[in-house]
Amino acid sequence: MKYASTEAVTRALCAVAAEHRQVVTSEEHVIGADQVSRRTGDPMLTATDPDGSLPHEAWLEFGPQPSVNATIYPDGDVKLTVDGVEFSQVPWEDAPAFLQSVYEGLAWVEGRVFPPRRSLVVPVPGDRTYREKIFTRLPLTPWLWNRAR
């Protein structure tokens, strides 16, 4: 599904969380080119983009288990952090399916003994997967440990 705005993605993620009885523990919004985090090159005191639009960025926290943080950027991607594992560029279109996979138990942790390596793997519809390394020096959280294969 195509999303037209940060607000639409925010509502979709909140709906997925509510469907799985997860609580939105924190929600923040910033609007304006002078406020969003990825607009550091804009002239001072300008709130709009060159096309006249107002960029909108949102931060969400879901809980309790697993803890999920989402930063929804106005340029079409989302940074999702699942129990400390950061997926930095999930497209708006995949973010709700990503969260759905996490909550439905489709995500898993794969590991290798040599060389030591662990990754969190999250499948989404369309035969795509997102994979991020888990630092081996950090202990796995109980949620990640239960998904180890």
Coordinates of N, CA, C and O in Angstrom, one line a residue, residues 2-114:
K2 N 0.5 2.2 -0.8 CA 1.3 3.5 -0.9 C 0.7 4.4 0.2 O -0.5 4.5 0.4
Y3 N 1.6 5.1 0.9 CA 1.2 6.1 1.9 C 1.6 7.5 1.4 O 2.7 7.7 0.9
A4 N 0.7 8.4 1.6 CA 0.9 9.7 1.1 C 1.6 10.7 2.1 O 2.0 11.7 1.7
S5 N 1.6 10.3 3.4 CA 2.1 11.2 4.4 C 2.7 10.5 5.6 O 2.4 9.3 5.8
T6 N 3.4 11.2 6.4 CA 3.9 10.7 7.6 C 2.8 10.3 8.5 O 2.8 9.3 9.2
E7 N 1.8 11.1 8.5 CA 0.6 10.9 9.4 C -0.1 9.5 9.0 O -0.5 8.8 9.9
A8 N -0.2 9.2 7.7 CA -0.8 8.0 7.3 C 0.0 6.8 7.7 O -0.5 5.8 8.2
V9 N 1.3 6.9 7.7 CA 2.2 5.8 8.1 C 2.1 5.6 9.6 O 2.0 4.5 10.2
T10 N 2.0 6.8 10.3 CA 1.9 6.8 11.8 C 0.6 6.0 12.2 O 0.6 5.1 13.1
R11 N -0.5 6.4 11.6 CA -1.8 5.7 11.9 C -1.7 4.2 11.5 O -2.3 3.4 12.3
A12 N -1.1 3.9 10.4 CA -1.0 2.4 10.1 C -0.2 1.6 11.1 O -0.6 0.5 11.5
L13 N 0.9 2.2 11.6 CA 1.7 1.5 12.6 C 1.0 1.4 13.9 O 1.0 0.3 14.5
C14 N 0.2 2.4 14.3 CA -0.5 2.4 15.5 C -1.7 1.4 15.4 O -2.0 0.7 16.4
A15 N -2.3 1.2 14.2 CA -3.3 0.2 14.0 C -2.8 -1.2 14.1 O -3.4 -2.0 14.8
V16 N -1.6 -1.4 13.6 CA -1.0 -2.8 13.7 C -0.7 -3.1 15.2 O -0.9 -4.2 15.7
A17 N -0.1 -2.1 15.9 CA 0.2 -2.3 17.3 C -1.1 -2.6 18.1 O -1.1 -3.5 18.9
A18 N -2.1 -1.8 17.9 CA -3.4 -2.0 18.6 C -4.0 -3.4 18.3 O -4.5 -4.0 19.2
E19 N -3.9 -3.8 17.1 CA -4.4 -5.2 16.7 C -3.7 -6.3 17.5 O -4.3 -7.3 17.8
H20 N -2.5 -6.0 17.9 CA -1.7 -7.0 18.6 C -1.6 -6.7 20.1 O -0.7 -7.2 20.8
R21 N -2.4 -5.8 20.6 CA -2.5 -5.4 22.0 C -1.2 -4.8 22.5 O -0.8 -5.1 23.6
Q22 N -0.5 -4.1 21.6 CA 0.7 -3.3 22.0 C 0.3 -1.9 22.3 O -0.6 -1.4 21.7
V23 N 0.9 -1.3 23.3 CA 0.6 0.1 23.7 C 1.5 1.1 23.1 O 2.7 0.8 23.0
V24 N 1.0 2.2 22.6 CA 1.8 3.3 22.2 C 2.2 4.0 23.4 O 1.4 4.7 24.0
T25 N 3.5 3.9 23.8 CA 3.9 4.5 25.1 C 4.4 5.9 24.9 O 4.4 6.7 25.9
S26 N 4.7 6.3 23.7 CA 5.2 7.7 23.4 C 4.9 8.0 21.9 O 5.1 7.2 21.1
E27 N 4.5 9.2 21.7 CA 4.3 9.7 20.3 C 4.6 11.2 20.2 O 4.1 12.0 21.0
E28 N 5.5 11.6 19.3 CA 5.9 12.9 19.1 C 5.9 13.3 17.7 O 6.2 12.4 16.8
H29 N 5.5 14.5 17.3 CA 5.5 15.0 16.0 C 6.3 16.3 15.9 O 6.1 17.2 16.8
V30 N 7.0 16.5 14.8 CA 7.6 17.8 14.5 C 7.3 18.1 13.1 O 7.3 17.3 12.2
I31 N 6.9 19.4 12.8 CA 6.5 19.8 11.5 C 7.3 21.1 11.1 O 7.4 22.0 11.9
G32 N 7.8 21.1 9.9 CA 8.6 22.2 9.4 C 10.0 21.9 9.1 O 10.6 21.1 9.8
A33 N 10.5 22.4 8.0 CA 11.9 22.1 7.6 C 12.9 22.5 8.6 O 14.0 22.0 8.7
D34 N 12.6 23.5 9.4 CA 13.5 24.0 10.5 C 13.5 23.1 11.7 O 14.3 23.2 12.6
Q35 N 12.6 22.1 11.8 CA 12.5 21.2 12.9 C 12.9 19.8 12.7 O 13.4 19.1 13.6
V36 N 12.7 19.2 11.5 CA 12.9 17.8 11.2 C 14.4 17.5 11.2 O 15.2 18.4 10.8
S37 N 14.8 16.3 11.5 CA 16.2 16.0 11.8 C 17.0 15.9 10.5 O 18.2 16.1 10.5
R38 N 16.4 15.6 9.4 CA 17.2 15.4 8.1 C 17.3 16.6 7.3 O 17.7 16.6 6.2
R39 N 16.9 17.8 7.8 CA 16.9 19.0 7.0 C 18.0 20.0 7.5 O 17.7 21.2 7.6
T40 N 19.2 19.5 7.8 CA 20.2 20.4 8.4 C 20.7 21.4 7.4 O 21.3 22.4 7.7
G41 N 20.6 21.2 6.1 CA 21.1 22.1 5.1 C 20.2 23.2 4.7 O 20.6 24.1 3.9
D42 N 19.0 23.3 5.2 CA 18.1 24.3 4.9 C 18.5 25.7 5.5 O 19.1 25.7 6.6
P43 N 18.1 26.8 4.8 CA 18.4 28.1 5.4 C 17.7 28.3 6.8 O 16.7 27.7 7.0
M44 N 18.3 29.1 7.6 CA 17.7 29.3 8.9 C 16.3 30.0 8.8 O 16.1 30.8 7.8
L45 N 15.5 29.7 9.7 CA 14.1 30.2 9.8 C 13.2 29.9 8.6 O 12.3 30.6 8.3
T46 N 13.5 28.9 7.9 CA 12.6 28.4 6.8 C 11.9 27.2 7.3 O 12.5 26.2 7.7
A47 N 10.6 27.2 7.2 CA 9.8 26.1 7.7 C 9.3 25.2 6.6 O 8.8 24.1 6.8
T48 N 9.3 25.7 5.4 CA 8.8 24.9 4.2 C 9.9 24.4 3.4 O 11.0 24.9 3.3
D49 N 9.6 23.4 2.6 CA 10.5 22.9 1.6 C 10.4 23.8 0.4 O 9.5 24.7 0.3
P50 N 11.4 23.7 -0.6 CA 11.3 24.6 -1.8 C 10.0 24.5 -2.5 O 9.6 25.5 -3.1
D51 N 9.3 23.4 -2.4 CA 8.0 23.3 -3.1 C 6.8 23.8 -2.3 O 5.7 23.8 -2.7
G52 N 7.1 24.4 -1.1 CA 6.1 25.0 -0.3 C 5.4 24.1 0.7 O 4.6 24.5 1.5
S53 N 5.8 22.8 0.7 CA 5.2 21.8 1.7 C 5.9 21.9 3.0 O 7.0 22.4 3.1
L54 N 5.2 21.4 4.0 CA 5.8 21.3 5.4 C 6.2 19.9 5.7 O 5.3 19.0 5.8
P55 N 7.4 19.6 5.8 CA 7.8 18.2 6.2 C 7.4 17.9 7.6 O 7.4 18.8 8.5
H56 N 7.0 16.6 7.8 CA 6.5 16.2 9.1 C 7.3 14.9 9.4 O 7.4 14.0 8.7
E57 N 7.8 14.9 10.7 CA 8.5 13.7 11.2 C 7.8 13.3 12.5 O 7.4 14.1 13.2
A58 N 7.8 12.0 12.7 CA 7.2 11.4 13.9 C 8.0 10.4 14.6 O 8.8 9.7 13.9
W59 N 7.9 10.3 15.9 CA 8.6 9.3 16.7 C 7.5 8.5 17.5 O 6.7 9.2 18.1
L60 N 7.6 7.2 17.5 CA 6.7 6.4 18.2 C 7.4 5.4 19.0 O 8.5 4.9 18.6
E61 N 6.9 5.0 20.2 CA 7.4 3.9 21.0 C 6.3 3.0 21.3 O 5.2 3.4 21.7
F62 N 6.5 1.7 21.1 CA 5.5 0.7 21.3 C 6.0 -0.3 22.4 O 7.2 -0.5 22.5
G63 N 5.2 -0.9 23.2 CA 5.6 -1.8 24.2 C 4.5 -2.7 24.6 O 3.4 -2.6 24.1
P64 N 4.7 -3.6 25.5 CA 5.9 -3.8 26.3 C 6.9 -4.7 25.6 O 8.1 -4.4 25.7
Q65 N 6.5 -5.9 25.1 CA 7.5 -6.8 24.5 C 7.1 -7.1 23.1 O 5.9 -7.5 22.9
P66 N 7.9 -7.0 22.2 CA 9.3 -6.4 22.2 C 9.1 -4.9 22.2 O 8.1 -4.3 21.8
S67 N 10.2 -4.2 22.7 CA 10.1 -2.8 22.6 C 10.5 -2.4 21.2 O 11.4 -2.9 20.6
V68 N 9.6 -1.5 20.6 CA 9.8 -1.1 19.2 C 9.8 0.4 19.2 O 8.9 1.1 19.8
N69 N 10.7 1.0 18.6 CA 10.8 2.5 18.3 C 10.7 2.7 16.8 O 11.4 2.0 16.1
A70 N 9.9 3.7 16.4 CA 9.8 4.1 15.0 C 10.1 5.5 14.8 O 9.5 6.3 15.6
T71 N 10.9 5.9 13.9 CA 11.1 7.3 13.5 C 10.7 7.3 12.0 O 11.3 6.7 11.2
I72 N 9.6 8.1 11.8 CA 9.1 8.2 10.5 C 9.6 9.5 9.8 O 9.2 10.6 10.3
Y73 N 10.3 9.3 8.8 CA 10.9 10.5 8.1 C 10.1 11.0 7.0 O 9.4 10.2 6.3
P74 N 10.1 12.3 6.7 CA 9.2 12.8 5.6 C 9.7 12.4 4.2 O 8.9 12.5 3.2
D75 N 10.9 11.9 4.0 CA 11.3 11.5 2.7 C 11.1 10.0 2.3 O 11.7 9.5 1.4
G76 N 10.2 9.4 3.0 CA 9.7 8.1 2.6 C 10.3 6.9 3.2 O 10.0 5.7 2.8
D77 N 11.0 7.0 4.3 CA 11.5 5.8 5.0 C 11.3 5.9 6.5 O 11.0 7.0 7.0
V78 N 11.5 4.8 7.2 CA 11.2 4.7 8.6 C 12.4 4.0 9.2 O 13.0 3.0 8.6
K79 N 12.9 4.4 10.4 CA 13.9 3.7 11.1 C 13.1 3.0 12.2 O 12.5 3.6 13.1
L80 N 13.2 1.7 12.2 CA 12.5 0.8 13.2 C 13.6 0.1 14.0 O 14.5 -0.5 13.5
T81 N 13.5 0.2 15.4 CA 14.4 -0.4 16.3 C 13.6 -1.4 17.1 O 12.7 -1.0 17.8
V82 N 14.0 -2.7 17.0 CA 13.3 -3.8 17.7 C 14.2 -4.3 18.7 O 15.3 -4.9 18.4
D83 N 13.9 -4.1 20.0 CA 14.7 -4.6 21.1 C 16.2 -4.2 20.9 O 17.1 -5.1 21.2
G84 N 16.5 -3.0 20.5 CA 17.8 -2.6 20.3 C 18.5 -2.8 19.0 O 19.6 -2.3 18.7
V85 N 17.8 -3.6 18.1 CA 18.4 -3.8 16.8 C 17.7 -2.8 15.8 O 16.5 -2.8 15.6
E86 N 18.6 -2.0 15.2 CA 18.1 -0.9 14.3 C 18.1 -1.3 12.9 O 19.1 -1.7 12.3
F87 N 16.9 -1.1 12.3 CA 16.7 -1.2 10.8 C 16.5 0.2 10.3 O 15.5 0.8 10.5
S88 N 17.5 0.8 9.7 CA 17.6 2.2 9.4 C 16.8 2.7 8.2 O 16.4 3.9 8.2
Q89 N 16.5 1.9 7.2 CA 15.8 2.4 6.1 C 14.8 1.4 5.6 O 14.9 0.8 4.5
V90 N 13.7 1.4 6.3 CA 12.5 0.6 5.9 C 11.6 1.5 5.1 O 11.2 2.5 5.7
P91 N 11.2 1.3 3.9 CA 10.3 2.2 3.2 C 8.9 2.2 3.8 O 8.5 1.3 4.5
W92 N 8.3 3.4 3.7 CA 7.0 3.6 4.3 C 6.0 2.4 4.0 O 5.3 2.0 4.8
E93 N 6.1 1.9 2.7 CA 5.2 0.9 2.3 C 5.4 -0.4 3.0 O 4.4 -1.2 3.2
D94 N 6.6 -0.7 3.5 CA 6.9 -1.9 4.2 C 6.8 -1.8 5.7 O 6.8 -2.9 6.4
A95 N 6.8 -0.6 6.3 CA 6.8 -0.5 7.7 C 5.7 -1.2 8.4 O 5.9 -1.9 9.4
P96 N 4.4 -1.0 8.0 CA 3.3 -1.8 8.7 C 3.5 -3.3 8.6 O 3.3 -4.0 9.6
A97 N 3.9 -3.8 7.5 CA 4.1 -5.3 7.3 C 5.2 -5.7 8.1 O 5.2 -6.8 8.7
F98 N 6.3 -4.9 8.2 CA 7.4 -5.2 9.1 C 7.0 -5.4 10.5 O 7.3 -6.4 11.2
L99 N 6.2 -4.4 11.0 CA 5.7 -4.5 12.4 C 4.8 -5.7 12.6 O 4.9 -6.3 13.6
Q100 N 4.0 -5.9 11.6 CA 3.1 -7.1 11.7 C 3.9 -8.4 11.8 O 3.5 -9.3 12.6
S101 N 4.9 -8.5 11.0 CA 5.8 -9.7 11.1 C 6.4 -9.9 12.5 O 6.5 -11.0 13.0
V102 N 6.9 -8.8 13.0 CA 7.5 -8.8 14.4 C 6.5 -9.3 15.4 O 6.8 -10.2 16.2
Y103 N 5.3 -8.7 15.4 CA 4.3 -9.1 16.4 C 3.7 -10.4 16.2 O 3.2 -11.0 17.1
E104 N 3.7 -10.9 15.0 CA 3.1 -12.3 14.7 C 4.1 -13.4 14.9 O 3.8 -14.6 14.7
G105 N 5.3 -13.0 15.3 CA 6.3 -14.1 15.6 C 7.0 -14.6 14.3 O 7.6 -15.7 14.4
L106 N 6.9 -13.9 13.2 CA 7.6 -14.4 12.0 C 9.1 -14.0 11.9 O 9.8 -14.5 11.1
A107 N 9.5 -13.0 12.7 CA 10.9 -12.6 12.8 C 11.7 -13.6 13.6 O 11.2 -14.3 14.5
W108 N 12.9 -13.8 13.2 CA 13.8 -14.7 13.9 C 15.2 -14.2 14.0 O 15.6 -13.4 13.2
V109 N 16.0 -14.8 14.9 CA 17.4 -14.5 15.1 C 18.1 -15.7 14.6 O 17.9 -16.8 15.0
E110 N 19.0 -15.4 13.6 CA 19.9 -16.5 13.1 C 21.3 -16.2 13.6 O 21.7 -15.1 13.7
G111 N 22.0 -17.3 13.8 CA 23.4 -17.1 14.3 C 24.3 -18.1 13.8 O 23.9 -19.2 13.3
R112 N 25.6 -17.8 13.8 CA 26.7 -18.7 13.4 C 27.7 -18.7 14.5 O 28.0 -17.7 15.2
V113 N 28.3 -19.9 14.7 CA 29.3 -20.0 15.8 C 30.7 -19.4 15.3 O 31.3 -18.7 16.0
F114 N 31.0 -19.8 14.0 CA 32.3 -19.2 13.5 C 32.1 -18.8 12.1 O 31.7 -19.5 11.3

